CSV table of C-alpha atoms and ligand atoms in Angstrom, one decimal:
chain,number,residue,atom,x,y,z
A,14,MET,CA,0.2,-0.2,-0.1
A,15,LEU,CA,1.6,3.7,-0.7
A,16,LEU,CA,0.9,6.4,1.1
A,17,PRO,CA,0.5,10.2,-0.3
A,18,ARG,CA,3.3,12.2,1.8
A,19,GLN,CA,1.7,13.1,4.6
A,20,PRO,CA,2.7,13.7,8.5
A,21,LEU,CA,4.6,10.7,9.7
A,22,LEU,CA,2.7,10.2,12.7
A,23,ARG,CA,-0.7,10.1,10.6
A,24,SER,CA,0.5,7.2,8.1
A,25,ILE,CA,1.6,5.6,11.1
A,26,ALA,CA,-1.7,5.2,12.5
A,27,LEU,CA,-3.5,4.9,9.4
A,28,VAL,CA,-1.2,1.5,8.5
A,29,GLY,CA,-1.5,0.7,12.2
A,30,GLU,CA,-5.7,0.8,12.0
A,31,ALA,CA,-5.3,-1.3,8.8
A,32,LEU,CA,-3.0,-3.8,10.5
A,33,ALA,CA,-5.7,-4.1,13.0
A,34,GLY,CA,-8.0,-6.1,11.2
A,35,LYS,CA,-5.3,-8.1,9.2
A,36,PRO,CA,-3.5,-11.3,9.3
A,37,ALA,CA,0.1,-11.0,10.7
A,38,ARG,CA,1.8,-11.5,7.1
A,39,ALA,CA,0.5,-7.9,5.6
A,40,PHE,CA,3.6,-6.0,4.6
A,41,ALA,CA,2.5,-2.1,5.1
A,42,PHE,CA,4.7,0.8,3.1
A,43,PHE,CA,5.9,3.5,5.5
A,44,TYR,CA,8.2,6.4,4.5
A,45,PRO,CA,12.0,6.0,4.9
A,46,GLU,CA,12.5,8.0,7.9
A,47,ALA,CA,9.5,6.5,9.9
A,48,THR,CA,11.9,3.6,11.0
A,49,GLY,CA,11.7,2.5,14.9
A,50,THR,CA,9.1,1.2,17.2
A,51,TYR,CA,5.7,2.8,17.7
A,52,ARG,CA,3.2,1.9,20.3
A,53,PHE,CA,-0.7,1.5,19.5
A,54,THR,CA,-3.5,0.8,21.8
A,55,ASP,CA,-3.2,-2.9,21.7
A,56,ARG,CA,0.1,-3.7,19.6
A,57,SER,CA,3.6,-2.3,19.2
A,58,VAL,CA,4.8,-1.9,15.8
A,59,THR,CA,8.5,-2.1,14.1
A,60,ILE,CA,9.7,-0.6,11.0
A,61,ARG,CA,13.4,-1.7,10.0
A,62,LYS,CA,14.5,-2.2,6.8
A,63,HIS,CA,14.9,0.6,3.7
A,64,PHE,CA,14.0,0.0,0.2
A,65,PRO,CA,16.1,1.8,-2.3
A,66,ASP,CA,13.2,3.5,-3.7
A,67,SER,CA,12.9,5.5,-0.1
A,68,LEU,CA,9.4,3.2,1.0
A,69,ALA,CA,10.4,1.5,4.2
A,70,LEU,CA,9.3,-2.3,4.3
A,71,LEU,CA,7.6,-3.4,7.6
A,72,THR,CA,8.9,-6.7,9.3
A,73,SER,CA,7.5,-6.4,13.0
A,74,SER,CA,7.8,-9.2,15.2
A,75,ASP,CA,5.8,-7.4,17.5
A,76,MET,CA,3.0,-6.7,15.0
A,77,SER,CA,3.0,-10.3,14.5
A,78,ASP,CA,2.8,-11.0,17.9
A,79,LYS,CA,-1.1,-11.2,18.0
A,80,PRO,CA,-2.1,-12.5,14.5
A,81,ALA,CA,-5.6,-13.2,13.7
A,82,LEU,CA,-5.3,-17.2,14.5
A,83,GLN,CA,-6.3,-19.8,12.6
A,84,SER,CA,-8.0,-23.0,14.4
A,85,LYS,CA,-5.8,-25.2,11.6
A,86,TYR,CA,-2.7,-25.2,10.0
A,87,ASP,CA,-0.7,-27.5,7.8
A,88,VAL,CA,2.3,-27.2,10.0
A,89,VAL,CA,2.6,-25.8,14.1
A,90,ILE,CA,6.7,-25.4,14.5
A,91,LEU,CA,7.1,-25.5,18.2
A,92,GLY,CA,10.3,-23.2,19.1
A,93,ALA,CA,11.8,-20.6,16.9
A,94,GLY,CA,14.8,-21.2,16.4
A,95,HIS,CA,17.0,-21.4,13.5
A,96,ASN,CA,15.9,-24.7,12.3
A,97,GLY,CA,12.5,-24.3,13.1
A,98,LEU,CA,12.8,-20.8,11.1
A,99,VAL,CA,14.5,-22.5,8.0
A,100,ALA,CA,12.0,-25.1,8.3
A,101,ALA,CA,8.7,-22.6,8.3
A,102,THR,CA,10.3,-21.3,5.0
A,103,TYR,CA,10.9,-23.7,2.8
A,104,LEU,CA,7.2,-25.6,4.0
A,105,GLY,CA,5.5,-21.3,3.3
A,106,ARG,CA,7.1,-21.4,0.6
A,107,ALA,CA,5.7,-25.0,-0.5
A,108,GLY,CA,2.2,-23.4,0.3
A,109,LEU,CA,1.5,-24.5,3.3
A,110,SER,CA,-0.1,-22.5,6.1
A,111,VAL,CA,2.7,-22.6,8.8
A,112,LEU,CA,2.4,-21.1,12.4
A,113,LEU,CA,5.5,-21.1,14.8
A,114,LEU,CA,5.0,-20.8,18.7
A,115,GLU,CA,8.3,-19.7,20.8
A,116,LYS,CA,8.5,-19.3,24.4
A,117,ASN,CA,11.0,-16.5,24.3
A,118,ASP,CA,9.6,-12.6,23.9
A,119,TYR,CA,12.4,-13.3,20.7
A,120,ILE,CA,13.1,-15.1,17.5
A,121,GLY,CA,16.1,-17.1,16.9
A,122,GLY,CA,16.8,-19.3,20.0
A,123,ALA,CA,20.3,-19.7,20.4
A,124,VAL,CA,21.3,-17.3,17.5
A,125,THR,CA,20.1,-14.2,18.8
A,126,SER,CA,22.2,-10.9,19.9
A,127,GLN,CA,21.2,-9.1,22.9
A,128,LYS,CA,22.4,-6.2,24.8
A,129,VAL,CA,23.1,-8.3,27.5
A,130,PHE,CA,25.0,-5.6,29.5
A,131,PRO,CA,21.6,-3.1,30.1
A,132,ASP,CA,24.2,-0.5,31.4
A,133,TYR,CA,25.7,-0.4,27.8
A,134,ASN,CA,24.6,0.1,24.5
A,135,ALA,CA,26.3,-2.9,23.0
A,136,TYR,CA,24.9,-6.5,21.1
A,137,LEU,CA,26.7,-9.6,21.5
A,138,SER,CA,25.7,-13.0,20.0
A,139,ARG,CA,24.8,-14.3,23.6
A,140,TYR,CA,24.8,-18.0,23.4
A,141,SER,CA,26.1,-18.8,19.6
A,142,TYR,CA,29.0,-16.8,17.9
A,143,LEU,CA,30.2,-18.4,14.6
A,144,VAL,CA,29.2,-19.7,11.1
A,145,SER,CA,30.3,-22.9,10.0
A,146,LEU,CA,27.5,-25.6,9.4
A,147,PHE,CA,25.0,-23.4,8.0
A,148,PRO,CA,24.4,-24.9,4.5
A,149,GLU,CA,25.0,-22.7,1.4
A,150,LYS,CA,22.6,-24.0,-0.5
A,151,ILE,CA,20.1,-23.1,2.0
A,152,ILE,CA,21.6,-19.4,2.2
A,153,ARG,CA,21.3,-19.3,-1.5
A,154,ASP,CA,18.0,-20.9,-1.5
A,155,LEU,CA,16.6,-18.0,1.1
A,156,GLY,CA,18.2,-15.2,-0.2
A,157,LEU,CA,19.6,-14.3,3.0
A,158,LYS,CA,21.9,-11.2,2.5
A,159,LEU,CA,24.5,-12.7,5.2
A,160,GLU,CA,27.8,-11.3,5.3
A,161,LEU,CA,30.4,-13.8,7.1
A,162,ARG,CA,33.7,-12.7,7.6
A,163,ARG,CA,37.1,-14.9,8.0
A,164,ARG,CA,39.5,-14.8,11.2
A,165,ALA,CA,42.7,-13.9,10.6
A,166,THR,CA,43.5,-16.3,13.5
A,167,GLY,CA,43.1,-19.3,13.9
A,168,SER,CA,44.1,-20.0,17.5
A,169,PHE,CA,46.3,-18.7,19.7
A,170,THR,CA,47.8,-20.9,22.4
A,171,PRO,CA,49.9,-19.6,25.2
A,172,TYR,CA,52.9,-21.6,26.8
A,173,VAL,CA,56.0,-21.5,29.0
A,174,LYS,CA,59.4,-22.6,27.7
A,175,ASN,CA,62.3,-22.3,29.4
A,176,GLY,CA,60.7,-20.1,32.4
A,177,GLU,CA,59.6,-17.7,29.4
A,178,HIS,CA,56.0,-16.7,28.0
A,179,GLN,CA,55.5,-17.6,24.3
A,180,GLY,CA,52.5,-18.4,22.1
A,181,LEU,CA,51.4,-20.7,19.0
A,182,LEU,CA,49.7,-18.9,16.5
A,183,LEU,CA,47.8,-20.6,13.9
A,184,SER,CA,46.9,-18.2,11.5
A,185,ASN,CA,44.0,-18.6,8.8
A,186,THR,CA,45.5,-16.0,6.1
A,187,SER,CA,49.7,-16.6,6.4
A,188,GLU,CA,50.7,-20.3,6.1
A,189,GLU,CA,53.9,-18.7,6.8
A,190,THR,CA,53.1,-17.4,10.4
A,191,SER,CA,51.6,-20.7,11.7
A,192,ARG,CA,55.2,-22.7,10.5
A,193,GLN,CA,57.2,-20.1,12.1
A,194,SER,CA,55.3,-20.0,15.0
A,195,MET,CA,54.8,-23.8,15.2
A,196,PHE,CA,58.8,-24.0,14.8
A,197,GLU,CA,59.9,-22.1,17.4
A,198,LEU,CA,57.7,-24.5,19.8
A,199,THR,CA,59.1,-27.7,18.1
A,200,GLY,CA,62.7,-26.7,17.3
A,201,SER,CA,61.8,-28.4,13.3
A,202,GLN,CA,59.8,-28.1,10.5
A,203,ALA,CA,58.4,-31.6,11.2
A,204,GLU,CA,55.4,-30.9,13.4
A,205,HIS,CA,54.0,-27.9,11.2
A,206,GLU,CA,53.5,-30.3,8.1
A,207,GLN,CA,52.5,-33.4,9.8
A,208,LEU,CA,49.7,-31.0,11.2
A,209,LYS,CA,48.8,-30.1,7.9
A,210,LYS,CA,48.3,-33.9,6.9
A,211,LEU,CA,46.2,-34.6,9.4
A,212,TYR,CA,43.8,-31.3,8.9
A,213,ASN,CA,43.5,-33.1,5.2
A,214,LEU,CA,41.9,-36.1,6.4
A,215,PRO,CA,38.8,-33.9,7.6
A,216,ARG,CA,38.8,-32.2,4.5
A,217,VAL,CA,39.0,-35.8,2.3
A,218,PHE,CA,35.7,-36.1,4.8
A,219,ALA,CA,34.0,-33.1,3.8
A,220,GLU,CA,34.3,-33.8,0.7
A,221,HIS,CA,32.6,-36.9,0.8
A,222,VAL,CA,30.1,-36.5,3.4
A,223,TRP,CA,28.9,-32.5,2.9
A,224,ASP,CA,26.7,-32.1,0.2
A,225,SER,CA,25.1,-35.4,2.2
A,226,MET,CA,23.8,-33.1,4.9
A,227,LEU,CA,20.9,-32.0,3.3
A,228,GLU,CA,19.5,-35.8,2.3
A,229,PRO,CA,18.2,-38.3,3.9
A,230,LEU,CA,20.4,-40.1,6.0
A,231,VAL,CA,23.1,-42.0,4.8
A,232,ALA,CA,23.7,-45.8,7.0
A,233,LYS,CA,27.5,-46.1,7.6
A,234,GLU,CA,28.4,-49.5,5.7
A,235,GLU,CA,27.2,-47.4,2.4
A,236,PHE,CA,29.4,-44.2,3.3
A,237,GLY,CA,32.3,-46.6,4.0
A,238,ARG,CA,31.9,-47.8,0.2
A,239,ARG,CA,32.5,-44.1,-1.0
A,240,PHE,CA,35.8,-43.8,0.9
A,241,GLY,CA,36.9,-47.0,-0.6
A,242,ARG,CA,38.5,-45.4,-4.0
A,243,ASP,CA,41.9,-44.4,-3.1
A,244,GLU,CA,44.2,-44.5,-0.2
A,245,ILE,CA,43.5,-40.6,1.3
A,246,SER,CA,40.2,-41.6,1.7
A,247,ARG,CA,40.6,-44.6,3.0
A,248,GLU,CA,42.9,-43.5,5.6
A,249,ALA,CA,40.3,-40.1,6.5
A,250,TRP,CA,37.5,-42.9,6.6
A,251,ARG,CA,39.9,-45.4,8.8
A,252,SER,CA,41.2,-41.9,11.4
A,253,LEU,CA,37.9,-40.6,11.4
A,254,ALA,CA,35.5,-42.6,11.4
A,255,GLU,CA,36.8,-46.3,12.5
A,256,GLU,CA,39.4,-45.7,15.2
A,257,PRO,CA,39.0,-43.6,18.4
A,258,LEU,CA,40.8,-40.0,17.0
A,259,GLY,CA,43.3,-40.3,19.9
A,260,ARG,CA,45.0,-42.9,17.2
A,261,ALA,CA,45.5,-40.7,14.4
A,262,ILE,CA,46.7,-37.7,16.6
A,263,GLU,CA,49.2,-39.4,18.0
A,264,ARG,CA,50.3,-41.0,14.8
A,265,TYR,CA,50.5,-37.6,12.9
A,266,LEU,CA,51.9,-35.3,15.7
A,267,GLN,CA,54.6,-35.8,18.6
A,268,ASN,CA,54.2,-32.5,20.3
A,269,ASP,CA,51.7,-32.6,23.3
A,270,LEU,CA,50.6,-28.9,23.4
A,271,VAL,CA,49.4,-29.5,19.3
A,272,ARG,CA,47.8,-33.0,20.4
A,273,GLY,CA,45.8,-31.0,22.6
A,274,LEU,CA,45.2,-28.0,20.3
A,275,VAL,CA,43.9,-30.5,17.9
A,276,LEU,CA,41.6,-32.6,20.4
A,277,THR,CA,39.8,-29.3,21.6
A,278,ASP,CA,37.3,-29.7,18.5
A,279,ALA,CA,36.4,-32.9,19.8
A,280,LYS,CA,35.8,-32.5,23.1
A,281,ILE,CA,34.3,-28.8,22.9
A,282,GLY,CA,30.9,-29.7,25.0
A,283,VAL,CA,30.5,-33.4,25.6
A,284,PHE,CA,32.6,-35.7,28.5
A,285,THR,CA,35.1,-37.9,26.3
A,286,ASN,CA,38.4,-38.5,25.7
A,287,PRO,CA,41.3,-39.3,23.1
A,288,HIS,CA,40.5,-43.3,22.9
A,289,ASP,CA,36.9,-43.0,23.7
A,290,PRO,CA,35.4,-46.3,22.2
A,291,SER,CA,32.0,-44.5,21.8
A,292,LEU,CA,33.5,-42.3,18.9
A,293,LEU,CA,31.9,-39.6,20.2
A,294,GLN,CA,35.1,-37.1,19.7
A,295,ASN,CA,35.3,-38.6,16.4
A,296,ARG,CA,31.5,-36.8,15.9
A,297,CYS,CA,32.4,-33.7,17.5
A,298,PHE,CA,35.9,-33.5,15.7
A,299,LEU,CA,34.1,-33.6,12.4
A,300,TYR,CA,31.3,-31.2,13.4
A,301,HIS,CA,33.9,-28.9,13.6
A,302,LEU,CA,36.0,-29.6,10.6
A,303,ILE,CA,33.3,-30.4,8.2
A,304,GLY,CA,31.2,-27.0,7.7
A,305,ASN,CA,30.8,-26.3,3.9
A,306,LYS,CA,34.0,-28.5,3.2
A,307,THR,CA,36.4,-26.1,4.8
A,308,GLY,CA,35.2,-26.6,8.4
A,309,GLU,CA,36.1,-22.8,8.6
A,310,TRP,CA,34.4,-20.6,11.4
A,311,LYS,CA,33.2,-17.3,10.3
A,312,VAL,CA,31.9,-14.4,12.0
A,313,PRO,CA,28.7,-13.1,10.7
A,314,VAL,CA,28.5,-9.3,10.4
A,315,GLY,CA,26.3,-7.9,12.8
A,316,GLY,CA,26.4,-10.4,15.2
A,317,MET,CA,24.3,-13.8,15.0
A,318,GLY,CA,21.1,-11.3,15.5
A,319,ALA,CA,21.8,-10.2,11.7
A,320,VAL,CA,21.3,-14.1,11.0
A,321,ALA,CA,18.1,-14.7,13.4
A,322,ARG,CA,16.6,-11.5,11.4
A,323,GLU,CA,17.4,-12.9,8.5
A,324,LEU,CA,15.8,-16.0,8.9
A,325,GLU,CA,12.6,-14.6,10.9
A,326,THR,CA,12.4,-12.0,6.9
A,327,ALA,CA,12.3,-15.0,4.8
A,328,ALA,CA,10.1,-16.7,7.5
A,329,ARG,CA,7.6,-14.0,7.5
A,330,LYS,CA,8.2,-13.3,3.3
A,331,SER,CA,6.8,-16.9,3.0
A,332,GLY,CA,3.4,-16.4,5.1
A,333,ALA,CA,4.6,-18.0,8.2
A,334,GLU,CA,2.8,-16.6,11.2
A,335,PHE,CA,4.8,-16.4,14.7
A,336,LEU,CA,3.5,-16.4,18.5
A,337,THR,CA,6.2,-15.2,21.1
A,338,ASN,CA,5.6,-15.6,24.8
A,339,VAL,CA,4.1,-19.2,24.4
A,340,ASP,CA,3.3,-20.7,27.3
A,341,LEU,CA,3.1,-24.3,26.2
A,342,ARG,CA,0.3,-26.6,27.8
A,343,ALA,CA,-0.4,-29.6,26.6
A,344,LEU,CA,0.3,-31.8,22.9
A,345,GLY,CA,-2.4,-34.0,21.5
A,346,LEU,CA,-1.0,-36.6,19.5
A,347,ASN,CA,-3.3,-38.4,16.9
A,348,ARG,CA,-2.6,-39.9,13.6
A,349,ASN,CA,-3.9,-37.4,11.5
A,350,LYS,CA,-4.0,-34.4,13.3
A,351,HIS,CA,-1.9,-33.0,16.3
A,352,GLY,CA,-3.3,-30.3,18.9
A,353,VAL,CA,-1.4,-28.2,21.0
A,354,GLU,CA,-2.6,-26.1,23.6
A,355,PHE,CA,-1.1,-23.0,25.0
A,356,ARG,CA,-1.5,-19.9,27.3
A,357,ILE,CA,-0.6,-16.0,25.9
A,358,ASP,CA,-1.4,-13.2,27.5
A,359,GLY,CA,-3.4,-15.5,30.3
A,360,LYS,CA,-5.7,-16.9,27.8
A,361,LYS,CA,-5.4,-20.2,26.8
A,362,GLN,CA,-5.6,-21.6,23.1
A,363,THR,CA,-5.5,-24.4,20.9
A,364,VAL,CA,-4.5,-25.1,17.2
A,365,GLU,CA,-4.4,-27.9,14.9
A,366,GLY,CA,-1.8,-29.3,12.7
A,367,ARG,CA,-1.6,-31.3,10.2
A,368,PHE,CA,2.1,-31.9,11.1
A,369,LEU,CA,4.0,-30.9,14.4
A,370,LEU,CA,7.7,-30.4,13.9
A,371,VAL,CA,9.5,-30.0,17.3
A,372,ASN,CA,12.6,-27.4,17.1
A,373,PHE,CA,13.5,-28.0,21.3
A,374,GLY,CA,15.3,-30.9,22.4
A,375,ARG,CA,14.0,-34.6,23.3
A,376,ASN,CA,14.4,-33.8,27.9
A,377,VAL,CA,11.2,-30.6,26.5
A,378,LEU,CA,9.1,-33.0,24.6
A,379,ALA,CA,8.8,-35.6,27.2
A,380,ARG,CA,7.6,-33.2,29.5
A,381,TYR,CA,4.7,-32.7,26.7
A,382,LEU,CA,3.8,-36.3,26.4
A,383,ASP,CA,4.1,-37.3,30.1
A,384,ASP,CA,7.1,-39.9,28.9
A,385,GLU,CA,10.2,-39.9,31.4
A,386,TYR,CA,13.1,-38.9,29.6
A,387,HIS,CA,16.3,-40.7,30.0
A,388,PRO,CA,19.6,-39.2,27.9
A,389,GLU,CA,22.0,-41.5,26.2
A,390,ALA,CA,25.0,-41.2,28.1
A,391,THR,CA,26.4,-38.9,24.8
A,392,ASP,CA,24.0,-37.2,25.2
A,393,GLU,CA,25.2,-35.8,28.2
A,394,GLY,CA,28.0,-32.4,28.2
A,395,SER,CA,28.8,-29.2,30.0
A,396,VAL,CA,28.9,-26.1,27.8
A,397,PHE,CA,28.5,-22.8,29.2
A,398,LYS,CA,29.8,-19.3,27.3
A,399,ILE,CA,30.7,-16.0,29.8
A,400,ASN,CA,29.8,-13.0,27.7
A,401,MET,CA,32.4,-10.1,28.1
A,402,LEU,CA,32.5,-6.2,27.5
A,403,LEU,CA,35.8,-5.4,27.0
A,404,ARG,CA,37.4,-1.5,27.1
A,405,ARG,CA,40.3,-2.9,25.7
A,406,LEU,CA,42.2,-5.9,24.9
A,407,PRO,CA,43.3,-7.9,27.6
A,408,LYS,CA,47.3,-7.8,28.0
A,409,LEU,CA,49.3,-11.1,27.1
A,410,LYS,CA,52.5,-12.3,29.4
A,411,GLU,CA,53.5,-13.6,25.9
A,412,THR,CA,54.2,-9.9,24.3
A,413,ARG,CA,55.7,-11.1,20.5
A,414,TYR,CA,52.5,-11.1,19.0
A,415,PRO,CA,50.4,-7.7,19.2
A,416,ARG,CA,47.6,-8.4,21.1
A,417,SER,CA,45.1,-7.5,18.5
A,418,ILE,CA,45.9,-10.7,16.5
A,419,ALA,CA,46.8,-12.8,19.5
A,420,THR,CA,43.1,-11.7,21.2
A,421,ARG,CA,41.5,-11.5,17.9
B,23,FAD,C1,26.7,-21.3,24.4
B,23,FAD,C2,26.6,-21.7,23.2
B,23,FAD,C3,27.4,-21.5,22.1
B,23,FAD,C4,27.4,-22.4,21.0
B,23,FAD,N1,28.1,-21.5,19.8
B,23,FAD,C5,28.0,-21.8,18.5
B,23,FAD,C6,28.7,-21.3,17.6
B,23,FAD,O1,29.6,-20.3,18.0
B,23,FAD,N2,28.3,-21.8,16.2
B,23,FAD,C7,27.1,-22.6,15.9
B,23,FAD,O2,27.1,-23.2,14.9
B,23,FAD,N3,26.6,-23.4,17.2
B,23,FAD,C8,26.6,-23.1,18.5
B,23,FAD,N4,26.3,-23.9,19.2
B,23,FAD,C9,25.0,-24.3,19.2
B,23,FAD,C10,24.1,-23.6,18.3
B,23,FAD,O3,24.1,-22.4,19.1
B,23,FAD,C11,23.0,-24.9,18.4
B,23,FAD,O4,23.0,-25.9,17.9
B,23,FAD,C12,21.6,-24.1,17.6
B,23,FAD,O5,21.3,-22.9,17.9
B,23,FAD,C13,20.2,-25.6,17.5
B,23,FAD,O6,19.3,-24.7,16.5
B,23,FAD,P1,18.0,-25.0,17.4
B,23,FAD,O7,17.0,-24.3,16.3
B,23,FAD,O8,17.8,-26.7,16.6
B,23,FAD,O9,17.6,-24.2,18.4
B,23,FAD,P2,17.3,-23.7,19.5
B,23,FAD,O10,18.0,-22.3,19.2
B,23,FAD,O11,18.1,-24.2,20.9
B,23,FAD,O12,16.2,-23.3,19.3
B,23,FAD,C14,15.1,-24.0,20.4
B,23,FAD,C15,13.9,-22.8,20.4
B,23,FAD,O13,12.8,-23.4,21.1
B,23,FAD,C16,12.2,-23.0,22.0
B,23,FAD,N5,11.6,-23.5,23.0
B,23,FAD,C17,12.4,-24.4,24.2
B,23,FAD,N6,11.0,-24.7,24.9
B,23,FAD,C18,10.0,-24.2,24.7
B,23,FAD,C19,8.6,-24.9,24.7
B,23,FAD,N7,8.4,-25.6,25.6
B,23,FAD,N8,7.3,-23.9,24.0
B,23,FAD,C20,7.7,-22.9,22.6
B,23,FAD,N9,9.3,-22.9,22.3
B,23,FAD,C21,10.3,-23.8,23.3
B,23,FAD,C22,13.8,-22.3,22.6
B,23,FAD,O14,13.0,-21.1,23.2
B,23,FAD,C23,14.8,-21.7,21.4
B,23,FAD,O15,14.1,-20.7,20.5
B,23,FAD,C24,26.4,-23.0,20.3
B,23,FAD,C25,25.8,-23.9,21.8
B,23,FAD,C26,25.8,-23.3,22.9
B,23,FAD,C27,24.6,-23.5,24.1
């Protein structure tokens, strides 16, 4: 709807009135100077984006916090994390009616930027903060505008040698820097060459498996056959899918610090060890090293909140409806339809879905199905993140590398 030029507040009020009786997917156009949040009697409206032709697009989450709820949807998605948002977009584009129900007052789950320290005007990627495993095919399919930047420093590991503080710097941009740093730690060129050979294994692995991430699961035996074609593929399969990762690490590397550094990717968040026969450490390692075939972890410009906003916008454009602040009460599962009971603003609501898509953990689901949840040992883990806001970069005991490189 194009509005004639008129005083700003009046245009907003007009569109606000128009929205009152419309379903959530309605879009309205504003003058570009109108970005911001405006409060009406029963809702608030946020105008976020400008179009180049000097119109602005309304993409308010508040606007559709209270959509004209239908009683039936093709798909009801429980939880609006990034997986729920991607599913909602594909399903909406396929012509299905989709409703997302989210318990938080924001969209995106662990993919979010928040003002963690209320006294400071800084938005931090509160939980998840780097992108690697988001398939480029999905980014293209959904038309997401994401800028992902390379980190110059892969890792910096401080150590003490002969009573002196030093650091092992592995660079993403200069092989020579990494080689030199490794030489200073080990006194030989061999370890750097061996590290390159070891990291080549997950790269070869990724070549074989990455594209299957968007396909139905392939059985392990079938994968094994695919790796049979040459010696390096067979070595990758053996080292990463058949024997505990600790063996490959010990076979390739001699230095304990370097061994420990490599193992970090196999241990983050899970209770395991290099020789764990369950191969949990191998799985953890592979997830950290096969993303989009390079395994590189990049920084989203604008923080994770920018990723969540792009996903939310794509889902809304596909026609998906959202409710936030939802207090889920009960799930009724039948063969052909699924009932969802929840409270919102103190009122009881029910909706039916032909399909129910669950975007939260099995532990949460069990509560609504009156099931007891018994986690498997490999489901257990420990993750926490400390968010800090610094006035300046920390001073390091090792002084050879500039702080801006070592702590990046
Ligand atoms: C501290 C930390 C750091 C991480 N860092 C990274 C990283 O840098 N890069 C990376 O790729 N991955 C990272 N991860 C992992 C990543 O965040 C998750 O794998 C990913 O967010 C999972 O997405 P999801 O959509 O499946 O679930 P979630 O993001 O967990 O979304 C689930 C949604 O369901 C909602 N929900 C839960 N219960 C209910 C209910 N009863 N009713 C309605 N809604 C409900 C939640 O509020 C949430 O919005 C990190 C995880 C943590 C914990």
